[in-house]
């Protein structure tokens, strides 16, 4: 059997000496399981996969001659990799590899989980910190992968800034998106006009009581105008989506959904009284920011006290009826189905039909249409509050309801005003505890462009990045995932049948129908958009109108542009894989497949496992058993044999260990599948095949995996565990001559043996 080419797995492992079959395996969990089953499953898997591929190979040395990838994308990404990252360059202690300069923080978290370390483990922690420090000093963090959201925004920025190439036609829609972005980046023009654009718009809306010139327009007429034309929702939010509250809703029909609005101040929730209230410690900064906005709008200081006082009073009164999502979920307050006519009867202060008709024009909205309400007690409270305030302040002429709506509009339009408004908003955010670093201007401008031109940008990303190779990666990862999940040990045959059938019937597909529009259709979609040079405020208002049209299209066609998301989602019987995942440095059609599958393949596998985890972890034994298996081996290596029962691992971390380890297995299996279509691969920075695949996995998990913080050890240790089965790797990443535990069984499921 040792001479069987299937066992060597040349397509990924290259030719290196394999350990003898009678040597003890360095990782294990259950010495009482029979070895025969392991050998049989491993042989069967190797024969099935290897024989189909080995016919492409003539000599073992071919695998050592992987041609280097010299495309611009590869040359750029090669800055992130060096030969020193190869796990097989230090097989005895690869688990010591810490994630850059951030490794020490992870080690401290690990210390809090495992308890006080003994002397040997203390020395180990010091070595890991040194590894992290050297890594950080050597690269200055310049070779760190960005997080996935940043990578997507940079890809969009590159599209919006790309110059026109001679002989290459650019669609009119793309030209408009580029013009919008350009005017957004032109800060100087915005500084010149100051607050004048907003004041002009304010006069068009009939003024407001704060400045003394208010036409006292009808409340519902103004509300409908703000929601439909300016994407401003002062008293409640409106959006479109399926009824995901119904498990049996397979039609994927989209509904108008009504929810609480976003308040400008933090809200405290009292779980005992089940009541909300505005955080009192932030009301003074809120009041001060109100006064600063009025000063920027040239409002005399004499009116600040009254109008800001009423604004805060109305805001806090409305906030009382809000409640956190977890509470609403527990009380079944989400997805309350009701007709517009019934809603009008129960919350009469709002002219619901007129408002919704304005928001979704030109669609026909009728009284009998069903809408979904996500906090009905708030909607009733909001209606009662509006009625009371209309009666109390109608004769006084202070117009607090109108002022409240104008302040909401101001918050919507701050991105299009001069920097004084943005800085006032930023100062208030800091006062309320916002410690996030201020995003650069290009970041904000990309996000604003995305709001109006999401369909176009999704199309552009797919055209530039997500070609045939993206479809192949999706197919291979999901096929490997199904194989992994089918082989799980289920607690209940009935439940397992339901879950496995669900997994098999789900169809993963790249993005949505909107990404398949051609240039002519895209031009038609944005035909009514007329943008002006050096007038970002006017262009921003056009973008808000595009948002309204996008909502109407979603309601009429049920088609959402998920392309600019970064994680998969389930829509009916489809798993939507957004094209926004397929950007540099995580994916490129010219990359070595080892890099694509090691980075994006593993990230996609984690995303899919997290998406399906609620069904899996409640019905399968593997998340707990395999997670503890990996954890036990980690303890045996770092703390010595027999310590698994001494240091416990909380169930959520057990699940995450299983997800991370399973994703590595799934991605590797998917990479192997790709050789049925393409028998060779290229190299990057001197790394190729399994060497590049594993280095890519460790790199992307260190730098760009948001779930890594929940792991009790560094991702490199998962590579060590995987390579304990020499069928996957050229050699194990442990040394038998060291004082390490060497149980007889691996943590792998049968599928990947």
XYZ file of C-alpha atoms in Angstrom:
753
model
C 0.000 0.000 0.000
C 2.930 2.354 0.646
C 3.745 2.325 -3.051
C 0.237 3.281 -4.121
C 0.375 6.718 -5.833
C -2.929 7.618 -4.233
C -1.342 7.581 -0.786
C 1.423 9.978 -1.779
C -1.169 12.628 -2.786
C 1.374 14.275 -5.112
C -1.045 16.874 -6.344
C -0.698 18.772 -3.089
C 1.961 17.194 -0.917
C 4.920 16.966 -3.344
C 7.209 13.953 -3.037
C 8.784 13.555 0.389
C 9.492 10.586 2.592
C 6.419 9.327 4.425
C 6.582 7.957 7.974
C 6.414 4.208 8.225
C 2.994 2.799 8.980
C 4.246 1.175 12.200
C 5.368 4.492 13.688
C 3.009 5.998 16.270
C 0.869 8.860 14.983
C 1.659 12.074 16.886
C -1.938 13.201 17.424
C -4.938 11.302 18.764
C -8.083 11.252 20.785
C -9.446 7.770 21.233
C -6.965 4.955 21.490
C -9.753 2.420 21.771
C -11.040 2.947 18.258
C -10.042 0.245 15.825
C -7.108 0.956 13.516
C -8.567 -1.126 10.741
C -11.416 1.334 10.102
C -8.940 4.196 9.888
C -6.679 2.418 7.407
C -9.597 1.280 5.296
C -11.223 4.718 5.128
C -7.904 6.380 4.373
C -7.062 3.872 1.656
C -10.502 4.155 0.077
C -10.355 7.948 0.026
C -6.817 7.982 -1.331
C -7.565 5.462 -4.044
C -10.719 7.215 -5.211
C -9.130 10.636 -5.468
C -5.542 9.776 -6.280
C -6.067 7.369 -9.168
C -8.145 9.954 -11.020
C -5.325 12.450 -10.840
C -2.105 10.481 -10.925
C -2.502 9.700 -14.630
C -1.618 13.347 -15.290
C 1.735 12.946 -13.623
C 4.811 11.440 -15.206
C 7.501 12.118 -12.635
C 7.517 13.057 -8.962
C 9.974 15.827 -9.675
C 7.348 17.659 -11.703
C 5.752 18.852 -8.470
C 8.937 20.553 -7.426
C 8.958 22.598 -10.621
C 5.751 24.600 -10.205
C 6.061 27.610 -12.471
C 6.035 30.943 -10.630
C 2.975 33.142 -11.037
C 4.142 36.464 -12.519
C 0.817 38.227 -13.057
C 0.465 41.751 -11.593
C -1.889 40.372 -8.941
C 0.614 37.685 -7.936
C 3.524 40.106 -7.846
C 1.505 42.393 -5.582
C 0.384 39.584 -3.282
C 3.872 38.035 -3.116
C 4.731 40.826 -0.666
C 2.613 38.962 1.885
C 4.530 35.671 1.621
C 8.061 34.388 2.152
C 9.594 30.932 2.069
C 10.117 31.248 5.827
C 6.336 30.942 6.246
C 6.443 27.346 4.994
C 5.290 25.222 7.958
C 7.628 22.412 6.911
C 10.669 24.644 7.365
C 10.268 24.099 11.121
C 8.132 20.971 11.525
C 8.890 20.386 15.200
C 7.464 23.639 16.529
C 5.240 25.212 13.903
C 2.552 25.471 16.567
C 4.749 28.169 18.150
C 4.081 30.482 15.209
C 2.094 33.441 16.562
C 0.083 35.883 14.475
C 2.445 38.790 13.933
C 2.792 41.441 16.594
C -0.713 40.619 17.802
C 0.291 37.159 18.968
C 0.912 38.209 22.535
C -2.642 39.358 23.075
C -3.931 36.010 21.900
C -1.546 34.260 24.225
C -2.831 36.324 27.139
C -6.365 35.241 26.279
C -5.183 31.657 26.138
C -3.605 32.113 29.572
C -6.945 33.239 30.993
C -8.621 30.108 29.616
C -6.080 27.510 30.620
C -5.113 28.900 33.997
C -1.669 29.461 35.456
C 1.047 27.838 33.417
C 3.819 25.692 34.811
C 7.482 26.484 34.272
C 7.726 24.695 30.927
C 4.590 26.348 29.662
C 5.839 29.727 30.867
C 8.949 29.278 28.746
C 6.708 28.298 25.850
C 4.686 31.501 26.226
C 7.909 33.542 26.204
C 9.061 31.833 23.020
C 5.710 32.507 21.351
C 5.865 36.180 22.301
C 9.375 36.391 20.889
C 8.167 34.792 17.669
C 5.410 37.398 17.489
C 7.745 40.301 18.181
C 10.268 39.178 15.571
C 7.481 38.748 13.051
C 6.142 42.222 13.750
C 9.549 43.919 13.678
C 10.657 42.215 10.497
C 7.691 43.306 8.420
C 6.475 46.416 10.204
C 2.961 44.988 9.687
C 3.261 45.989 6.016
C 2.565 42.443 4.852
C -0.663 42.068 6.828
C -3.816 41.159 4.935
C -6.561 43.769 5.356
C -9.870 42.726 6.849
C -12.420 41.665 4.282
C -14.502 44.844 4.429
C -11.436 47.000 3.827
C -10.330 44.769 0.961
C -13.743 45.137 -0.706
C -13.757 48.917 -0.302
C -10.238 49.141 -1.744
C -11.347 47.077 -4.742
C -14.270 49.445 -5.314
C -11.965 52.456 -4.915
C -9.651 51.013 -7.559
C -12.601 50.684 -9.957
C -13.804 54.229 -9.287
C -10.325 55.705 -9.745
C -9.291 53.641 -12.743
C -8.398 55.841 -15.758
C -10.076 55.322 -19.082
C -7.983 53.060 -21.296
C -7.647 53.729 -24.969
C -9.880 51.477 -27.004
C -11.838 50.313 -23.919
C -15.396 51.616 -23.714
C -16.743 52.610 -20.316
C -20.496 52.506 -19.816
C -22.386 55.703 -19.086
C -23.466 54.209 -15.755
C -19.862 53.628 -14.703
C -18.929 57.164 -15.735
C -21.675 58.495 -13.463
C -20.437 56.429 -10.534
C -16.910 57.730 -11.072
C -18.171 61.317 -11.239
C -20.131 60.865 -8.008
C -17.023 59.524 -6.255
C -14.875 62.331 -7.651
C -17.191 65.061 -6.384
C -17.334 63.338 -3.000
C -13.550 63.389 -2.764
C -13.501 67.102 -3.648
C -13.542 68.436 -0.088
C -12.516 71.932 -1.148
C -15.755 72.569 -3.061
C -17.842 71.463 -0.082
C -15.928 73.783 2.252
C -16.577 76.755 -0.042
C -20.376 76.471 0.007
C -20.643 75.761 3.760
C -24.211 75.346 5.057
C -25.859 77.160 2.136
C -27.073 74.000 0.287
C -28.918 72.728 3.367
C -30.473 76.125 4.111
C -31.692 76.369 0.511
C -33.253 72.912 0.748
C -34.817 73.869 4.072
C -36.600 76.797 2.446
C -37.873 74.497 -0.308
C -39.373 72.296 2.405
C -41.240 75.242 3.935
C -38.678 76.400 6.515
C -38.845 75.526 10.213
C -39.931 77.139 13.429
C -36.367 77.345 14.733
C -35.511 80.187 12.327
C -38.906 81.857 12.598
C -40.010 81.222 9.008
C -42.152 78.095 8.935
C -45.091 77.513 6.599
C -46.545 74.901 8.983
C -46.831 72.248 6.295
C -48.976 69.185 6.899
C -47.183 66.689 9.143
C -47.832 63.560 7.051
C -47.053 65.352 3.783
C -43.619 66.368 5.082
C -42.979 62.925 6.556
C -43.830 61.190 3.258
C -41.560 63.571 1.354
C -38.585 63.009 3.659
C -38.923 59.231 3.541
C -39.460 58.947 -0.208
C -37.069 61.580 -1.592
C -34.430 61.917 1.110
C -34.207 58.413 2.615
C -34.907 59.916 6.055
C -37.042 57.970 8.547
C -37.532 60.063 11.698
C -40.191 58.060 13.578
C -39.875 54.545 12.178
C -37.687 52.763 9.644
C -38.968 51.097 6.476
C -37.182 48.449 4.457
C -37.916 45.376 2.331
C -37.126 41.730 2.977
C -38.522 38.187 3.220
C -40.470 36.874 6.186
C -37.580 34.958 7.759
C -39.615 34.588 10.932
C -41.499 31.751 9.255
C -39.459 28.551 9.022
C -41.725 27.210 6.284
C -41.553 30.339 4.146
C -40.022 28.839 1.025
C -41.554 31.295 -1.441
C -39.020 33.973 -0.524
C -41.684 36.655 -1.058
C -40.530 40.121 -0.021
C -42.579 42.361 2.236
C -42.567 45.952 3.435
C -41.091 45.850 6.941
C -41.527 48.501 9.639
C -39.187 48.804 12.602
C -37.896 51.171 15.267
C -35.893 54.159 13.975
C -32.251 54.829 14.738
C -31.819 57.228 17.646
C -28.835 59.553 17.901
C -28.097 58.696 21.533
C -27.417 55.446 23.430
C -30.446 53.791 25.033
C -30.301 51.855 28.307
C -32.436 48.739 28.717
C -33.626 47.643 32.159
C -34.161 43.900 32.005
C -36.103 43.906 35.286
C -38.654 46.571 34.400
C -38.404 45.735 30.686
C -38.246 49.423 29.889
C -35.846 51.579 27.927
C -34.642 55.077 28.602
C -32.107 57.425 27.112
C -28.717 57.229 28.802
C -28.824 60.339 30.985
C -25.045 60.788 31.009
C -25.122 61.404 27.263
C -28.016 63.868 27.176
C -25.842 66.897 27.924
C -23.436 66.159 25.022
C -26.544 65.554 22.883
C -27.930 68.939 23.869
C -24.603 70.668 23.185
C -24.323 69.101 19.734
C -27.865 70.297 18.960
C -26.817 73.844 19.795
C -23.687 73.532 17.663
C -25.717 72.390 14.653
C -28.071 75.359 15.069
C -25.089 77.721 15.229
C -23.721 76.268 11.990
C -27.137 76.914 10.416
C -27.023 80.570 11.531
C -29.852 80.163 14.048
C -29.792 82.894 16.751
C -28.625 81.514 20.094
C -31.786 82.735 21.793
C -33.836 79.887 20.355
C -31.401 77.129 21.199
C -32.684 76.349 24.682
C -36.321 75.983 23.711
C -35.960 74.095 20.466
C -33.118 71.796 21.547
C -34.993 71.126 24.782
C -38.119 70.088 22.882
C -36.044 68.019 20.464
C -34.449 66.075 23.310
C -37.747 65.700 25.150
C -39.491 64.217 22.105
C -36.521 61.941 21.354
C -36.385 60.509 24.869
C -40.170 60.085 24.985
C -40.110 57.999 21.812
C -37.116 55.951 22.978
C -38.995 54.655 26.025
C -40.887 52.096 23.924
C -37.849 50.702 22.106
C -36.415 47.336 23.109
C -33.315 45.333 22.198
C -33.531 42.718 19.479
C -32.940 39.769 21.829
C -35.923 40.816 23.970
C -38.196 41.277 20.959
C -37.125 37.868 19.712
C -37.935 36.232 23.058
C -41.337 37.961 23.183
C -42.174 37.114 19.566
C -42.444 40.789 18.626
C -40.668 40.297 15.297
C -42.403 39.718 11.951
C -45.867 40.726 13.178
C -48.075 40.398 10.083
C -50.722 43.082 9.659
C -52.522 44.801 6.791
C -52.012 48.507 6.155
C -55.679 49.097 6.953
C -55.334 47.376 10.343
C -52.153 49.321 11.017
C -53.999 52.573 10.273
C -56.637 51.715 12.852
C -54.143 50.901 15.603
C -51.632 53.707 14.882
C -53.752 56.491 13.332
C -51.299 59.415 13.693
C -49.464 58.244 10.571
C -51.131 58.223 7.169
C -49.667 54.805 6.429
C -51.059 54.300 2.941
C -49.912 57.696 1.653
C -46.467 57.356 3.218
C -45.865 53.850 1.886
C -47.180 54.775 -1.557
C -44.697 57.654 -1.643
C -41.783 55.464 -0.511
C -42.464 52.730 -3.063
C -43.745 54.747 -6.007
C -44.653 53.854 -8.711
C -45.703 50.488 -7.272
C -49.406 50.037 -6.444
C -49.728 49.860 -2.649
C -53.202 49.137 -1.251
C -54.897 48.997 2.141
C -55.087 45.210 1.984
C -51.334 44.721 1.521
C -49.599 42.886 4.366
C -46.623 44.513 6.104
C -44.325 43.098 8.785
C -43.898 45.060 12.022
C -40.954 44.312 14.324
C -41.984 46.160 17.479
C -45.700 46.790 17.511
C -45.729 48.281 21.047
C -43.298 50.942 19.847
C -45.423 51.768 16.776
C -48.515 52.278 18.944
C -46.541 54.363 21.451
C -45.049 56.445 18.636
C -48.503 57.161 17.187
C -49.896 58.174 20.581
C -46.905 60.431 21.246
C -47.275 62.217 17.899
C -50.984 62.809 18.531
C -50.323 64.207 22.004
C -47.552 66.529 20.833
C -49.665 67.792 17.938
C -52.395 68.843 20.378
C -50.029 70.319 22.982
C -47.871 72.419 20.646
C -50.208 73.289 17.770
C -51.273 76.592 19.320
C -47.767 77.469 20.526
C -46.260 77.445 17.029
C -43.052 75.775 18.232
C -43.432 72.896 15.772
C -41.378 70.278 17.681
C -42.513 67.442 15.406
C -41.411 69.345 12.308
C -38.141 70.363 13.986
C -37.536 66.734 14.910
C -37.971 65.707 11.260
C -35.600 68.451 10.034
C -32.932 67.376 12.535
C -33.311 63.820 11.208
C -32.861 65.142 7.671
C -29.740 67.008 8.767
C -28.238 63.767 10.095
C -28.924 62.112 6.730
C -27.236 64.921 4.798
C -24.166 65.508 7.005
C -21.917 63.465 4.641
C -22.688 66.010 1.898
C -22.051 69.120 4.026
C -18.803 70.839 4.951
C -16.406 69.377 7.521
C -17.773 71.417 10.445
C -20.955 69.330 10.477
C -19.047 66.067 10.260
C -16.709 67.129 13.057
C -19.646 68.045 15.289
C -21.143 64.613 14.696
C -17.750 62.996 15.307
C -17.209 64.885 18.567
C -20.586 63.749 19.856
C -19.805 60.135 18.902
C -16.560 60.329 20.883
C -18.449 61.812 23.844
C -20.786 58.801 23.811
C -17.889 56.368 23.974
C -17.159 55.712 20.307
C -13.492 54.708 20.242
C -13.339 53.679 16.601
C -10.687 55.363 14.538
C -12.007 57.932 12.103
C -12.237 56.472 8.636
C -10.330 58.239 5.821
C -12.310 60.308 3.360
C -11.922 57.794 0.517
C -13.490 55.115 2.724
C -16.566 57.244 3.387
C -16.850 58.265 -0.279
C -16.696 54.658 -1.437
C -19.481 53.787 0.991
C -21.637 56.668 -0.237
C -21.044 55.662 -3.861
C -21.968 52.090 -3.006
C -25.323 53.213 -1.564
C -26.521 54.521 -4.908
C -24.520 52.485 -7.410
C -24.448 49.080 -5.695
C -25.843 47.232 -8.723
C -23.262 48.769 -11.050
C -20.345 48.152 -8.676
C -21.418 44.570 -8.044
C -21.428 44.036 -11.807
C -17.988 45.672 -12.137
C -16.441 43.496 -9.421
C -17.826 40.337 -10.956
C -16.530 41.402 -14.368
C -13.039 42.146 -13.034
C -12.572 39.543 -10.316
C -15.152 36.747 -10.123
C -14.843 34.811 -13.366
C -14.982 31.069 -14.047
C -12.415 30.362 -11.325
C -14.796 31.811 -8.729
C -17.601 29.474 -9.797
C -15.226 26.510 -9.607
C -14.059 27.419 -6.115
C -17.654 27.733 -4.886
C -18.528 24.342 -6.385
C -15.490 22.603 -4.889
C -15.872 24.114 -1.411
C -19.559 23.294 -1.144
C -19.072 19.770 -2.527
C -16.347 19.184 0.042
C -18.538 20.671 2.768
C -21.434 18.357 1.928
C -19.096 15.386 2.090
C -17.840 16.525 5.492
C -21.321 17.055 6.910
C -22.718 13.827 5.489
C -20.077 11.941 7.429
C -20.922 13.527 10.788
C -22.111 11.407 13.677
C -25.721 12.461 14.262
C -27.646 12.051 17.502
C -31.013 11.497 15.865
C -31.789 9.862 12.507
C -34.899 11.982 11.962
C -33.100 15.254 12.596
C -30.081 14.223 10.594
C -32.298 13.363 7.634
C -33.933 16.790 7.726
C -30.639 18.662 8.067
C -28.777 16.638 5.438
C -31.657 17.032 3.006
C -31.596 20.790 3.615
C -27.859 20.918 2.960
C -28.183 18.872 -0.224
C -31.078 20.938 -1.600
C -29.424 24.303 -0.963
C -27.866 25.659 -4.135
C -24.782 27.860 -3.738
C -24.551 30.501 -6.444
C -22.508 33.575 -7.100
C -24.266 36.824 -6.203
C -27.708 37.586 -7.682
C -29.507 38.202 -10.948
C -28.642 41.903 -10.888
C -24.994 41.048 -11.479
C -25.884 39.632 -14.895
C -27.095 42.934 -16.343
C -25.290 44.032 -19.493
C -23.980 47.567 -20.101
C -27.142 48.630 -21.934
C -29.369 47.516 -19.056
C -27.120 49.209 -16.510
C -27.202 52.449 -18.486
C -31.001 52.287 -18.531
C -31.063 51.694 -14.769
C -29.185 54.950 -14.141
C -30.560 56.904 -17.125
C -32.373 59.503 -14.991
C -29.312 60.296 -12.882
C -27.869 63.686 -13.811
C -24.741 64.621 -11.856
C -23.095 68.024 -11.597
C -19.438 68.970 -11.464
C -18.271 70.358 -8.108
C -21.726 70.008 -6.521
C -21.619 66.990 -4.272
C -24.675 68.087 -2.269
C -26.865 67.932 -5.371
C -25.301 64.628 -6.413
C -25.849 63.230 -2.923
C -29.574 63.993 -3.187
C -29.593 62.047 -6.471
C -28.024 59.106 -4.671
C -30.828 59.160 -2.061
C -33.382 58.940 -4.882
C -31.495 55.925 -6.240
C -31.889 54.302 -2.826
C -35.645 54.782 -3.021
C -35.753 53.160 -6.462
C -33.673 50.276 -5.191
C -36.231 49.623 -2.438
C -39.049 49.646 -4.980
C -37.207 47.190 -7.258
C -36.581 44.872 -4.349
C -40.261 44.877 -3.403
C -41.451 44.284 -6.976
C -38.818 41.797 -8.152
C -37.462 40.338 -4.902
C -33.945 40.885 -6.199
C -31.346 42.270 -3.837
C -27.786 43.197 -4.750
C -25.886 41.093 -2.230
C -22.778 41.406 -4.375
C -21.206 44.014 -2.129
C -21.573 41.926 0.994
C -18.632 39.921 2.328
C -20.390 36.867 3.786
C -22.781 34.287 2.317
C -26.501 34.319 3.104
C -29.463 32.010 2.548
C -32.273 33.172 0.281
C -34.993 30.571 -0.206
C -33.228 27.466 -1.512
C -30.132 29.393 -2.541
C -26.939 30.185 -0.691
C -25.878 33.540 -2.086
C -22.096 33.861 -2.386
C -21.484 37.609 -2.873
C -18.991 38.709 -5.493
C -17.628 41.078 -2.855
C -15.741 38.114 -1.379
C -13.677 37.650 -4.562
C -11.263 40.565 -4.298
C -7.548 40.999 -3.726
C -5.651 39.834 -1.765
C -7.977 36.894 -1.029
C -8.697 35.826 -4.588
C -7.652 36.377 -8.168
C -8.156 34.270 -11.272
C -4.390 34.321 -11.950
C -3.393 33.169 -8.446
C -2.031 29.685 -7.793
C -5.053 27.633 -6.792
C -3.288 26.752 -3.559
C -3.511 30.428 -2.646
C -7.153 30.850 -3.677
C -8.273 27.730 -1.834
C -6.059 28.335 1.204
C -7.305 31.903 1.671
C -10.802 32.454 0.288
C -11.610 28.740 0.203
C -11.018 28.409 3.941
C -12.824 31.682 4.715
C -15.809 30.565 2.642
C -15.871 27.197 4.389
C -15.928 28.968 7.785
C -18.708 31.279 6.636
C -20.815 28.364 5.427
C -20.225 26.361 8.599
C -21.226 29.344 10.748
C -24.296 29.821 8.540
C -25.348 26.202 9.055
C -24.006 25.805 12.602
C -27.333 26.318 14.454
C -28.668 23.172 12.770
C -25.433 21.223 13.054
C -24.235 21.710 16.627
C -27.611 20.848 18.194
C -27.903 17.527 16.343
C -24.334 16.296 15.692
C -21.722 14.966 18.092
C -18.688 16.034 16.079
C -18.511 19.737 16.957
C -18.010 18.817 20.594
C -15.916 15.679 20.201
C -13.601 16.914 17.440
C -13.239 20.311 19.088
C -12.191 18.696 22.348
C -9.913 16.342 20.453
C -7.925 19.226 19.005
C -7.946 21.017 22.361
C -6.711 17.908 24.184
C -3.795 17.614 21.817
C -2.954 21.271 22.310
C -2.818 20.715 26.066
C -0.696 17.593 25.633
C 1.827 19.610 23.632
C 1.888 22.776 25.740
C 1.217 21.427 29.231
C 2.163 17.787 29.046
C 0.264 14.498 28.760
C -2.799 13.846 30.890
C -3.801 17.487 31.303
C -6.914 17.493 29.105
C -9.269 17.191 32.065
C -7.537 19.920 34.045
C -8.179 22.833 31.711
C -11.711 23.116 30.395
C -12.834 24.821 27.210
C -16.249 26.554 27.119
C -18.768 25.096 24.615
C -18.725 28.177 22.312
C -14.958 27.842 21.949
C -15.290 24.100 21.370
C -17.639 24.885 18.486
C -15.303 27.492 17.046
C -12.335 25.106 17.226
C -14.431 22.584 15.299
C -15.481 25.189 12.713
C -11.905 26.355 12.155
C -10.463 22.862 11.949
C -13.297 21.601 9.731
C -12.879 24.596 7.411
C -9.210 23.742 6.967
C -10.134 20.162 6.091
C -12.920 21.252 3.728
C -10.728 23.779 1.913
C -7.946 21.233 1.470
C -10.369 18.649 0.123
C -11.757 21.296 -2.261
C -8.226 22.103 -3.440
C -7.678 18.430 -4.190
C -10.941 18.330 -6.149
C -9.693 21.135 -8.377
C -7.003 18.834 -9.767
C -9.657 16.826 -11.580
C -9.916 19.844 -13.912
C -6.411 21.311 -13.720
C -3.574 18.814 -13.066
C -0.905 21.419 -12.261
C -0.586 24.579 -10.232
C 1.788 27.558 -10.058
C 3.891 28.908 -7.197
C 4.236 32.164 -5.284
C 7.286 33.448 -3.382
C 8.909 30.030 -3.641
C 5.867 28.292 -2.122
C 3.608 25.870 -3.971
C 1.003 23.184 -3.487
C 0.484 22.073 0.135
C 3.236 24.449 1.316
C 1.469 27.482 -0.166
C -1.979 26.206 0.792
C -1.152 25.825 4.492
C 0.847 29.062 4.610
C -2.138 30.849 3.045
C -4.547 29.363 5.571
C -2.435 30.457 8.524
C -1.862 33.890 7.017
C -5.501 34.690 6.249
C -6.725 33.319 9.574
C -4.189 35.428 11.442
C -4.954 38.639 9.585
C -8.505 38.617 8.274
C -10.650 36.102 10.163
C -13.009 37.928 12.532
C -13.641 34.709 14.466
C -9.990 34.164 15.402
C -10.475 36.070 18.640
C -12.682 33.216 19.863
C -9.909 30.657 19.390
C -7.904 29.464 22.423
C -4.722 29.020 20.372
C -3.028 30.271 17.221
C -4.299 29.027 13.822
C -0.917 27.488 13.069
C -1.714 24.765 15.581
C -4.590 23.549 13.378
C -2.024 22.942 10.647
C 0.030 20.913 13.111
C -2.990 18.749 13.950
C -3.942 18.301 10.298
C -0.432 17.234 9.370
C -0.364 14.617 12.094
C -1.952 12.486 9.394
C 0.958 12.158 7.008
C -1.438 11.351 4.157
C -2.196 15.066 3.905
C 1.281 16.500 4.326
C 4.852 15.638 3.311
C 5.665 14.993 6.982
C 4.110 15.564 10.400
C 4.708 18.894 12.111
C 5.787 17.313 15.396
C 8.867 15.470 16.617
C 8.559 12.077 18.214
C 11.868 12.438 20.007
C 10.418 15.273 22.091
C 8.381 14.841 25.239
C 5.046 15.096 23.463
C 2.007 12.934 23.790
C 1.581 10.545 20.876
C -1.857 8.940 20.951
C -2.812 6.556 18.198
C -5.853 8.201 16.598
C -6.297 11.383 14.609
C -8.925 14.117 15.072
C -9.971 13.865 11.421
C -13.388 12.598 10.455
C -13.578 9.589 8.145
C -14.244 11.811 5.135
C -10.809 13.342 5.170
C -8.699 10.372 6.157
